[in-house]
Amino acid sequence: MAARRVVVTGLGLVTPVGVGVQQSWSNLISGKSGIISTLTIENLTDIERAQFESIPSQVVGKVPAGSIADGKWNAKEHKDAIKDFRRTGLFSQYALVAAEEALKDANWLEDLDEKSLLNTGVAVGSSIGSFEDVYKNSVDFNLNGYRKVQPLFVPRLLNNMASGAISINYGFKGPIHSVSTACATGCNAIGDAMRFIKDGYCDVMIAGATEALVHPVAISGFARAKSLVTTYNDQPEKSSRPFDKDRSGFVLGEGAGIVILEELEHAIKRGANKIYGEVIGYGLSGDGYHITAPDPNGDGARRAMLSALRTAGISDSPEKIDYINAHATSTQLGDRAENLAIKSLFGFKKNELFVSSTKSSTGHLLGAAGTVESIFTLLALSEGVLPPTLNLNNVGEADGDNKSDFIFNYVPNQAIKRDIKYALNNSFGFGGVNASLCFKKM
Ligand SMILES: *[C@@H]1O[C@H](CO)[C@@H](O)[C@H](O)[C@H]1NC(C)=O
Ligand SMILES: *[C@@H]1O[C@H](CO)[C@@H](O)[C@H](O)[C@H]1NC(C)=O
Ligand SMILES: *[C@@H]1O[C@H](CO)[C@@H](O)[C@H](O)[C@H]1NC(C)=O
Ligand SMILES: *[C@@H]1O[C@H](CO)[C@@H](O)[C@H](O)[C@H]1NC(C)=O
């Protein structure tokens, strides 16, 4: 039996640069930033404002509030996607809305018969689930006791509820999965779903990840771990600057990305609207090194990329890779380690290899980063435009960088038109998890 091939036939996005794929992509390639000051979030209570003011990092990648007509977020406009607001945490709401867009895009929504429903699975992950509900119920319990804990606390909280809600909303009855591997979640969700299809569990998977962690306690946690930027509170749009001299920590972001993965023959036979690209490789590795810091030479990242090339069947021709959507979160150590890892595999390509980090526009969506950035990578393949790395004025000149290691084209500040055929997308997470996906233009 010939190996089953897996392609992407639908996309859906809710991101700090917009709600909807068109809105997010056009803002991204025109160099707009989705990063704002936490003090300008709409309708903060006085207490919340004081809490945000007390945190040294005051920038965040927030899904913009407003009407869907302007590519912004108003949950009430999504009554078809979000059937029951009381049971649905914000992270699940983002996933439901992105899933609806992706299903419509793939034309895999109308008049599905029982066989099709049984043949469709869901794999949507999150790194933390509904943090806001944990906070609220803990505070209420502490102040007022047992009877103040919400009966819907648990269903709103669980990480797998985004997958569950999508499956229940549409009646999908294939495999249900929910991976949680910190910042590699979205990458693992796509990779695992791709394996399910390849192994014949089903022909269609709704895959992706979602995160809604813009909360003072969550931001405090990352700030206390010294992971967040604190030097650009007055200029939020300049705060995320991967590979730049003045990078000094990441910007927390929120949102969701969902893709429809489909077995190639299935997609062709039913006349899918569009094939954005093929998922040809999926690499995984562990650092075995430290809970939050990367191996300084990027060894785990190197092995994940190598494994993606190997499963893609192109490990003997790495020159094929034209573009890498880097994990680069704008931390000194992480960006440097990833750059060294890329150099160890692709150094011979020098500035013929394009490497950009869209976190400069969106911030770091944690679990959702893997899918959102995979979607940007697929659009780069299908549209022939490479998204820019914003705020990149002095490449590789931070303390500890060796400028001569930064040899690639990092697409500084402006998108570049370029037809590409193969792309890699990297994701690395706390706990030493590294994952990489390889996509090919059809
Ligand atoms: C803020 O409050 C106004 C007035 O109640 C409301 O119209 C708007 O939707 C709110 N915005 C958000 C983001 O909740
Ligand atoms: C794509 O690149 C982004 C950058 O982090 C990364 O977070 C994401 O995990 C990558 N996606 C995949 C599928 O590797
Ligand atoms: C910087 O890297 C270059 C090339 O890899 C190497 O020759 C040089 O010794 C390095 N410089 C320092 C200060 O490590
Ligand atoms: C591999 O995963 C670990 C998990 O923390 C991450 O810290 C590290 O950044 C990744 N490796 C590299 C070189 O990025």
Coordinates of C-alpha atoms and ligand atoms in Angstrom, one line a residue:
M1 CA 0.0 0.0 0.0
A2 CA 1.4 3.4 -0.9
A3 CA 2.0 5.7 2.0
R4 CA -0.9 7.9 2.8
R5 CA -0.1 11.6 2.3
V6 CA -1.5 14.4 4.5
V7 CA -2.4 17.9 3.2
V8 CA -3.9 21.0 4.7
T9 CA -7.2 22.0 3.3
G10 CA -8.5 24.7 5.7
L11 CA -7.2 27.4 8.0
G12 CA -8.6 29.4 10.9
L13 CA -7.0 32.1 13.1
V14 CA -7.8 34.2 16.1
T15 CA -4.6 36.2 16.9
P16 CA -3.4 39.5 18.3
V17 CA -3.0 40.8 14.7
G18 CA -6.7 39.9 13.9
V19 CA -9.6 37.6 14.0
G20 CA -9.7 35.6 10.7
V21 CA -7.0 34.4 8.4
Q22 CA -7.3 37.2 5.9
Q23 CA -7.2 39.9 8.6
S24 CA -4.3 38.3 10.5
W25 CA -2.2 37.6 7.3
S26 CA -2.6 41.0 5.7
N27 CA -1.8 42.8 9.0
L28 CA 1.2 40.5 9.5
I29 CA 2.8 41.0 6.1
S30 CA 2.1 44.8 6.2
G31 CA 4.2 44.9 9.4
K32 CA 1.5 45.7 11.9
S33 CA 2.0 44.8 15.5
G34 CA -0.6 43.2 17.8
I35 CA 1.2 44.1 20.9
I36 CA -0.3 46.7 23.3
S37 CA 0.2 47.9 26.9
T38 CA -1.7 45.9 29.5
L39 CA -2.8 49.2 31.0
T40 CA -4.8 50.0 27.8
I41 CA -6.8 46.7 27.8
E42 CA -10.5 47.7 27.5
N43 CA -12.8 47.8 30.5
L44 CA -10.2 46.9 33.2
T45 CA -11.5 47.2 36.8
D46 CA -9.5 49.5 39.1
I47 CA -8.2 46.4 40.9
E48 CA -7.1 44.8 37.6
R49 CA -5.4 48.0 36.5
A50 CA -3.5 48.2 39.8
Q51 CA -2.5 44.6 39.5
F52 CA -1.1 45.1 35.9
E53 CA 0.7 48.2 37.1
S54 CA 2.4 46.3 39.8
I55 CA 4.0 43.8 37.2
P56 CA 7.4 44.9 35.7
S57 CA 6.3 43.7 32.2
Q58 CA 3.4 45.7 30.9
V59 CA 3.1 44.6 27.3
V60 CA 0.9 41.8 25.8
G61 CA -0.3 40.4 22.5
K62 CA -4.0 40.7 23.0
V63 CA -6.7 39.6 20.5
P64 CA -8.2 43.0 19.6
A65 CA -11.8 43.7 20.9
G66 CA -14.4 44.9 18.4
S67 CA -16.6 43.7 15.6
I68 CA -15.8 40.8 13.3
A69 CA -16.4 43.1 10.4
D70 CA -13.2 44.8 11.4
G71 CA -11.4 41.5 12.0
K72 CA -11.8 41.9 15.8
W73 CA -13.2 39.8 18.6
N74 CA -16.7 40.0 20.0
A75 CA -17.8 36.6 21.3
K76 CA -21.5 37.4 20.9
E77 CA -21.1 37.6 17.2
H78 CA -20.2 33.9 17.1
K79 CA -23.4 32.2 18.4
D80 CA -23.1 29.4 15.8
A81 CA -19.6 28.5 16.8
I82 CA -20.0 29.0 20.6
K83 CA -23.3 27.4 21.5
D84 CA -23.0 27.6 25.3
F85 CA -21.1 30.5 26.7
R86 CA -21.5 29.4 30.3
R87 CA -19.8 26.1 29.7
T88 CA -17.1 27.4 27.5
G89 CA -13.8 29.0 28.8
L90 CA -12.3 31.7 26.7
F91 CA -9.5 29.4 25.4
S92 CA -12.2 27.0 24.1
Q93 CA -14.1 30.0 22.6
Y94 CA -11.1 31.0 20.5
A95 CA -10.6 27.4 19.3
L96 CA -14.3 27.1 18.4
V97 CA -14.2 30.3 16.3
A98 CA -11.0 29.4 14.6
A99 CA -12.3 25.8 13.9
E100 CA -15.5 27.2 12.3
E101 CA -13.4 29.4 10.0
A102 CA -11.2 26.4 9.1
L103 CA -14.1 24.1 8.4
K104 CA -15.8 26.6 6.2
D105 CA -12.6 27.3 4.4
A106 CA -12.2 23.5 3.8
N107 CA -15.9 23.2 2.9
W108 CA -16.1 20.4 5.4
L109 CA -19.2 21.5 7.3
E110 CA -22.4 21.3 5.2
D111 CA -24.4 18.1 4.8
L112 CA -21.9 15.7 6.3
D113 CA -23.3 12.2 6.5
E114 CA -22.7 9.8 9.4
K115 CA -19.7 8.2 7.6
S116 CA -18.0 11.5 7.2
L117 CA -18.6 12.4 10.9
L118 CA -17.1 9.1 12.0
N119 CA -14.2 9.8 9.7
T120 CA -13.4 13.2 11.3
G121 CA -11.3 13.6 14.5
V122 CA -10.2 16.6 16.6
A123 CA -6.8 17.2 18.1
V124 CA -6.7 20.7 19.7
G125 CA -4.3 21.3 22.6
S126 CA -3.5 24.0 25.1
S127 CA -0.7 24.5 27.5
I128 CA -2.7 25.7 30.5
G129 CA -6.5 25.6 29.7
S130 CA -8.7 28.1 31.5
F131 CA -6.4 29.8 33.9
E132 CA -8.9 32.5 34.6
D133 CA -11.4 30.0 36.0
V134 CA -8.8 28.5 38.3
Y135 CA -8.0 31.9 39.7
K136 CA -11.6 33.0 40.1
N137 CA -12.7 29.8 41.8
S138 CA -9.7 29.7 44.1
V139 CA -10.3 33.2 45.3
D140 CA -14.0 32.6 45.8
F141 CA -13.4 29.4 47.7
N142 CA -10.8 31.1 49.9
L143 CA -13.1 34.0 50.7
N144 CA -16.5 32.4 50.8
G145 CA -16.1 28.6 50.9
Y146 CA -17.5 25.5 49.1
R147 CA -20.8 26.9 47.8
K148 CA -19.0 29.7 45.8
V149 CA -17.1 27.1 43.6
Q150 CA -18.9 27.1 40.3
P151 CA -20.6 23.9 39.1
L152 CA -19.2 24.6 35.7
F153 CA -15.7 25.1 37.0
V154 CA -14.3 21.8 35.8
P155 CA -15.8 21.7 32.3
R156 CA -14.6 25.2 31.7
L157 CA -11.1 24.4 33.0
L158 CA -10.0 21.1 31.3
N159 CA -7.3 21.3 28.6
N160 CA -9.2 18.9 26.4
M161 CA -12.4 20.9 26.4
A162 CA -11.5 22.8 23.3
S163 CA -11.3 19.5 21.4
G164 CA -14.4 18.2 23.2
A165 CA -16.4 21.4 22.4
I166 CA -15.5 21.2 18.6
S167 CA -16.4 17.5 18.4
I168 CA -19.8 18.0 20.2
N169 CA -20.6 21.2 18.2
Y170 CA -20.4 19.4 14.9
G171 CA -20.9 15.8 15.9
F172 CA -17.4 14.7 14.8
K173 CA -16.8 11.1 16.1
G174 CA -13.3 10.3 15.0
P175 CA -10.3 10.3 17.4
I176 CA -10.3 13.0 20.1
H177 CA -6.9 14.1 21.3
S178 CA -5.5 17.0 23.3
V179 CA -1.7 17.4 23.6
S180 CA -0.1 19.7 26.2
T181 CA 3.6 20.2 25.6
A182 CA 4.0 23.9 26.7
C183 CA 5.1 26.0 23.7
A184 CA 5.4 23.0 21.4
T185 CA 1.7 22.1 21.9
G186 CA 0.5 23.4 18.5
C187 CA 3.3 21.8 16.6
N188 CA 2.7 18.4 18.4
A189 CA -1.1 18.7 17.7
I190 CA -0.5 19.0 14.0
G191 CA 2.2 16.3 14.0
D192 CA 0.2 13.8 16.0
A193 CA -3.0 14.5 13.9
M194 CA -0.9 13.9 10.8
R195 CA 0.2 10.6 12.2
F196 CA -3.4 9.5 13.0
I197 CA -4.3 10.1 9.3
K198 CA -1.2 8.4 8.0
D199 CA -1.9 5.4 10.3
G200 CA -5.5 5.1 8.9
Y201 CA -7.4 6.1 12.1
C202 CA -9.4 8.5 10.0
D203 CA -9.1 10.8 6.9
V204 CA -9.8 14.2 8.3
M205 CA -8.5 15.9 11.5
I206 CA -9.2 19.3 13.0
A207 CA -5.9 20.1 14.5
G208 CA -4.4 23.0 16.4
A209 CA -4.0 24.8 19.7
T210 CA -5.4 27.6 21.7
E211 CA -4.3 29.8 24.6
A212 CA -6.0 32.6 26.7
L213 CA -3.6 33.5 29.5
V214 CA -3.7 37.3 29.5
H215 CA -4.3 37.4 33.2
P216 CA -2.3 39.3 35.9
V217 CA -1.3 36.2 37.8
A218 CA -0.2 34.3 34.7
I219 CA 1.8 37.3 33.5
S220 CA 3.3 37.6 37.0
G221 CA 4.4 34.0 36.9
F222 CA 6.3 34.5 33.6
A223 CA 7.7 37.8 34.9
R224 CA 8.9 36.2 38.1
A225 CA 10.7 33.5 36.0
K226 CA 12.4 36.5 34.3
S227 CA 11.1 35.3 30.9
L228 CA 9.3 38.5 29.9
V229 CA 10.5 41.8 28.4
T230 CA 10.5 44.7 30.8
T231 CA 12.3 47.4 28.8
Y232 CA 9.7 48.6 26.4
N233 CA 6.6 49.2 28.5
D234 CA 6.1 52.7 26.9
Q235 CA 6.6 51.3 23.3
P236 CA 4.7 48.0 23.2
E237 CA 5.0 47.5 19.5
K238 CA 8.8 47.6 19.8
S239 CA 9.0 45.1 22.7
S240 CA 9.2 41.8 20.7
R241 CA 12.4 41.8 18.7
P242 CA 13.7 38.3 17.9
F243 CA 17.4 38.1 16.9
D244 CA 17.9 41.9 17.6
K245 CA 20.6 43.4 19.8
D246 CA 18.1 44.8 22.3
R247 CA 15.9 41.6 22.7
S248 CA 15.4 41.0 26.4
G249 CA 12.5 38.6 26.9
F250 CA 9.3 37.5 25.3
V251 CA 5.8 39.1 25.2
L252 CA 2.9 36.9 26.3
G253 CA 0.3 36.5 23.6
E254 CA -3.1 34.8 23.2
G255 CA -5.2 33.3 20.5
A256 CA -5.8 30.1 18.5
G257 CA -4.9 28.5 15.2
I258 CA -6.7 25.6 13.6
V259 CA -5.9 23.6 10.5
I260 CA -8.0 21.0 8.7
L261 CA -5.7 18.0 7.8
E262 CA -6.8 15.6 5.3
E263 CA -5.7 12.5 3.5
L264 CA -4.7 13.6 0.0
E265 CA -6.9 11.2 -2.0
H266 CA -9.9 12.1 0.2
A267 CA -9.3 15.8 -0.5
I268 CA -9.0 15.3 -4.2
K269 CA -12.0 12.9 -4.5
R270 CA -14.4 15.3 -2.7
G271 CA -13.0 18.4 -4.6
A272 CA -11.6 20.3 -1.6
N273 CA -11.5 24.1 -2.2
K274 CA -7.8 24.5 -1.8
I275 CA -4.7 22.6 -0.8
Y276 CA -2.4 24.9 1.1
G277 CA 0.5 22.5 1.4
E278 CA 1.5 19.0 2.5
V279 CA 2.8 18.0 5.9
I280 CA 5.8 15.9 4.9
G281 CA 7.9 15.8 8.1
Y282 CA 7.5 15.7 11.9
G283 CA 10.5 15.7 14.2
L284 CA 10.6 15.4 17.9
S285 CA 13.4 15.5 20.5
G286 CA 14.0 16.2 24.2
D287 CA 16.8 18.4 25.5
G288 CA 17.3 16.5 28.7
Y289 CA 18.9 19.6 30.0
H290 CA 16.9 22.2 32.0
I291 CA 13.3 23.1 32.9
T292 CA 13.3 26.5 31.2
A293 CA 16.7 27.1 29.6
P294 CA 17.7 25.6 26.2
D295 CA 20.8 23.6 25.6
P296 CA 23.1 26.6 24.8
N297 CA 24.3 25.0 21.5
G298 CA 20.7 24.3 20.4
D299 CA 21.4 20.5 20.3
G300 CA 17.7 19.6 21.0
A301 CA 16.5 22.0 18.3
R302 CA 19.1 20.6 15.9
R303 CA 17.9 17.0 16.5
A304 CA 14.2 18.0 16.1
M305 CA 14.8 19.7 12.8
L306 CA 17.0 16.8 11.6
S307 CA 14.2 14.3 12.6
A308 CA 11.7 16.5 10.6
L309 CA 14.0 16.3 7.6
R310 CA 14.4 12.6 8.0
T311 CA 10.7 11.8 8.2
A312 CA 10.2 14.2 5.2
G313 CA 12.7 12.0 3.3
I314 CA 15.0 15.0 2.5
S315 CA 17.7 14.6 5.2
D316 CA 20.3 14.1 2.4
S317 CA 19.2 17.3 0.7
P318 CA 18.7 19.9 3.4
E319 CA 19.4 22.6 0.8
K320 CA 15.8 22.1 -0.3
I321 CA 14.6 24.1 2.7
D322 CA 14.0 27.7 1.7
Y323 CA 12.3 29.2 4.8
I324 CA 12.2 28.5 8.5
N325 CA 9.6 30.1 10.7
A326 CA 11.7 30.2 13.8
H327 CA 10.5 29.6 17.3
A328 CA 12.6 32.7 18.3
T329 CA 10.7 34.3 21.2
S330 CA 13.0 37.4 21.6
T331 CA 15.0 36.0 24.5
Q332 CA 18.8 36.3 24.5
L333 CA 19.6 32.7 25.1
G334 CA 16.7 31.0 23.2
D335 CA 17.2 33.0 19.9
R336 CA 21.0 32.4 20.0
A337 CA 20.6 28.7 20.6
E338 CA 18.1 28.3 17.9
N339 CA 20.2 30.2 15.4
L340 CA 23.2 28.0 16.2
A341 CA 21.0 24.9 15.7
I342 CA 19.9 26.2 12.3
K343 CA 23.5 27.1 11.4
S344 CA 24.6 23.6 12.3
L345 CA 22.2 22.1 9.7
F346 CA 21.8 24.8 7.1
G347 CA 24.9 27.0 7.6
F348 CA 26.1 26.4 4.0
K349 CA 23.0 28.2 2.7
K350 CA 24.0 31.5 4.3
N351 CA 21.6 34.3 3.2
E352 CA 19.9 32.0 0.7
L353 CA 17.9 30.7 3.7
F354 CA 15.2 32.9 5.0
V355 CA 14.5 32.7 8.8
S356 CA 11.8 34.9 10.3
S357 CA 10.0 35.1 13.6
T358 CA 6.4 36.3 13.5
K359 CA 6.4 36.5 17.3
S360 CA 7.7 40.0 16.6
S361 CA 4.2 40.9 15.6
T362 CA 2.0 38.6 17.7
G363 CA 4.0 38.0 20.9
H364 CA 4.4 34.4 22.1
L365 CA 1.1 32.5 22.0
L366 CA 2.6 29.7 24.1
G367 CA 0.7 26.5 23.2
A368 CA -1.0 28.1 20.3
A369 CA 2.2 29.4 18.8
G370 CA 3.0 26.2 17.0
T371 CA -0.3 26.2 15.0
V372 CA -0.6 29.9 14.4
E373 CA 3.0 30.0 13.1
S374 CA 2.4 26.9 11.0
I375 CA -0.5 28.6 9.4
F376 CA 1.7 31.7 8.6
T377 CA 4.3 29.2 7.2
L378 CA 1.6 27.6 5.0
L379 CA 0.5 31.0 3.7
A380 CA 4.1 31.9 3.0
L381 CA 4.3 28.8 0.9
S382 CA 1.0 29.3 -0.9
E383 CA 1.2 33.1 -1.4
G384 CA 4.9 33.4 -2.0
V385 CA 5.4 36.1 0.6
L386 CA 7.7 35.7 3.7
P387 CA 6.5 37.5 6.8
P388 CA 8.9 39.9 8.4
T389 CA 10.8 40.0 11.7
L390 CA 9.8 43.3 13.1
N391 CA 12.2 45.6 15.2
L392 CA 15.2 43.9 13.8
N393 CA 17.8 46.6 13.4
N394 CA 21.0 45.0 14.7
V395 CA 21.1 41.3 14.1
G396 CA 23.0 39.1 16.5
E397 CA 24.7 41.9 18.6
A398 CA 23.2 41.1 22.1
D399 CA 25.6 40.3 24.9
G400 CA 27.0 36.8 24.3
D401 CA 26.1 36.7 20.6
N402 CA 28.8 36.1 18.0
K403 CA 27.7 38.2 15.1
S404 CA 29.4 36.0 12.6
D405 CA 26.9 33.2 13.6
F406 CA 24.0 35.2 12.3
I407 CA 24.4 34.5 8.6
F408 CA 20.9 34.1 7.3
N409 CA 18.3 36.4 5.8
Y410 CA 16.1 37.2 8.8
V411 CA 13.5 39.2 6.7
P412 CA 14.1 42.4 8.8
N413 CA 11.1 44.7 9.1
Q414 CA 9.5 44.2 5.7
A415 CA 7.9 41.2 4.1
I416 CA 9.8 39.7 1.1
K417 CA 8.1 38.3 -2.0
R418 CA 9.7 34.9 -2.7
D419 CA 8.4 31.6 -4.2
I420 CA 9.4 28.8 -1.8
K421 CA 8.8 25.1 -1.9
Y422 CA 9.9 23.7 1.4
A423 CA 9.6 25.2 4.9
L424 CA 10.3 24.2 8.4
N425 CA 8.6 25.4 11.5
N426 CA 10.2 25.0 14.9
S427 CA 8.6 24.9 18.3
F428 CA 10.4 24.5 21.6
G429 CA 9.0 24.4 25.1
F430 CA 9.7 24.5 28.8
G431 CA 10.5 21.0 30.1
G432 CA 12.9 20.4 27.2
V433 CA 10.5 19.5 24.5
N434 CA 11.4 20.3 20.9
A435 CA 9.3 19.7 17.8
S436 CA 9.6 20.7 14.2
L437 CA 7.3 20.3 11.2
C438 CA 8.2 20.3 7.6
F439 CA 5.7 21.6 5.0
K440 CA 5.9 21.3 1.2
K441 CA 4.1 23.4 -1.4
M442 CA 1.8 21.3 -3.6
Ligands
LIG1 C1 -16.4 47.6 27.3 O1 -17.6 48.1 27.7 C2 -18.4 48.7 26.7 C3 -19.6 49.4 27.5 O2 -20.2 48.5 28.4 C4 -18.9 47.6 25.8 O3 -19.7 48.1 24.8 C5 -17.7 46.9 25.2 O4 -18.1 45.8 24.4 C6 -16.7 46.5 26.3 N1 -15.5 46.0 25.7 C7 -15.0 44.8 26.0 C8 -13.8 44.4 25.3 O5 -15.5 44.0 26.8
LIG2 C1 6.2 27.4 13.7 O1 7.0 28.4 14.3 C2 6.6 28.8 15.5 C3 7.5 29.7 16.1 O2 7.4 29.2 17.4 C4 6.6 27.8 16.5 O3 6.2 28.3 17.8 C5 5.7 26.9 16.1 O4 5.8 25.9 17.0 C6 6.1 26.4 14.7 N1 5.1 25.5 14.3 C7 5.4 24.3 14.0 C8 4.4 23.5 13.4 O5 6.5 23.8 14.1
LIG3 C1 32.8 33.8 16.3 O1 32.5 32.9 15.4 C2 33.5 32.7 14.4 C3 33.0 31.8 13.3 O2 32.2 30.8 13.9 C4 34.7 32.2 15.1 O3 35.7 32.0 14.1 C5 35.1 33.2 16.1 O4 36.2 32.7 16.9 C6 34.0 33.5 17.1 N1 34.4 34.5 18.0 C7 34.3 34.4 19.3 C8 34.6 35.7 20.1 O5 33.9 33.4 19.8
LIG4 C1 14.3 22.3 23.3 O1 13.3 22.3 24.3 C2 13.7 23.0 25.5 C3 12.7 22.9 26.5 O2 13.0 23.9 27.3 C4 13.8 24.4 25.2 O3 14.1 25.1 26.4 C5 14.9 24.5 24.3 O4 14.8 25.9 23.9 C6 14.7 23.7 23.1 N1 16.0 23.7 22.5 C7 16.4 24.7 21.9 C8 17.9 24.6 21.5 O5 15.8 25.7 21.6

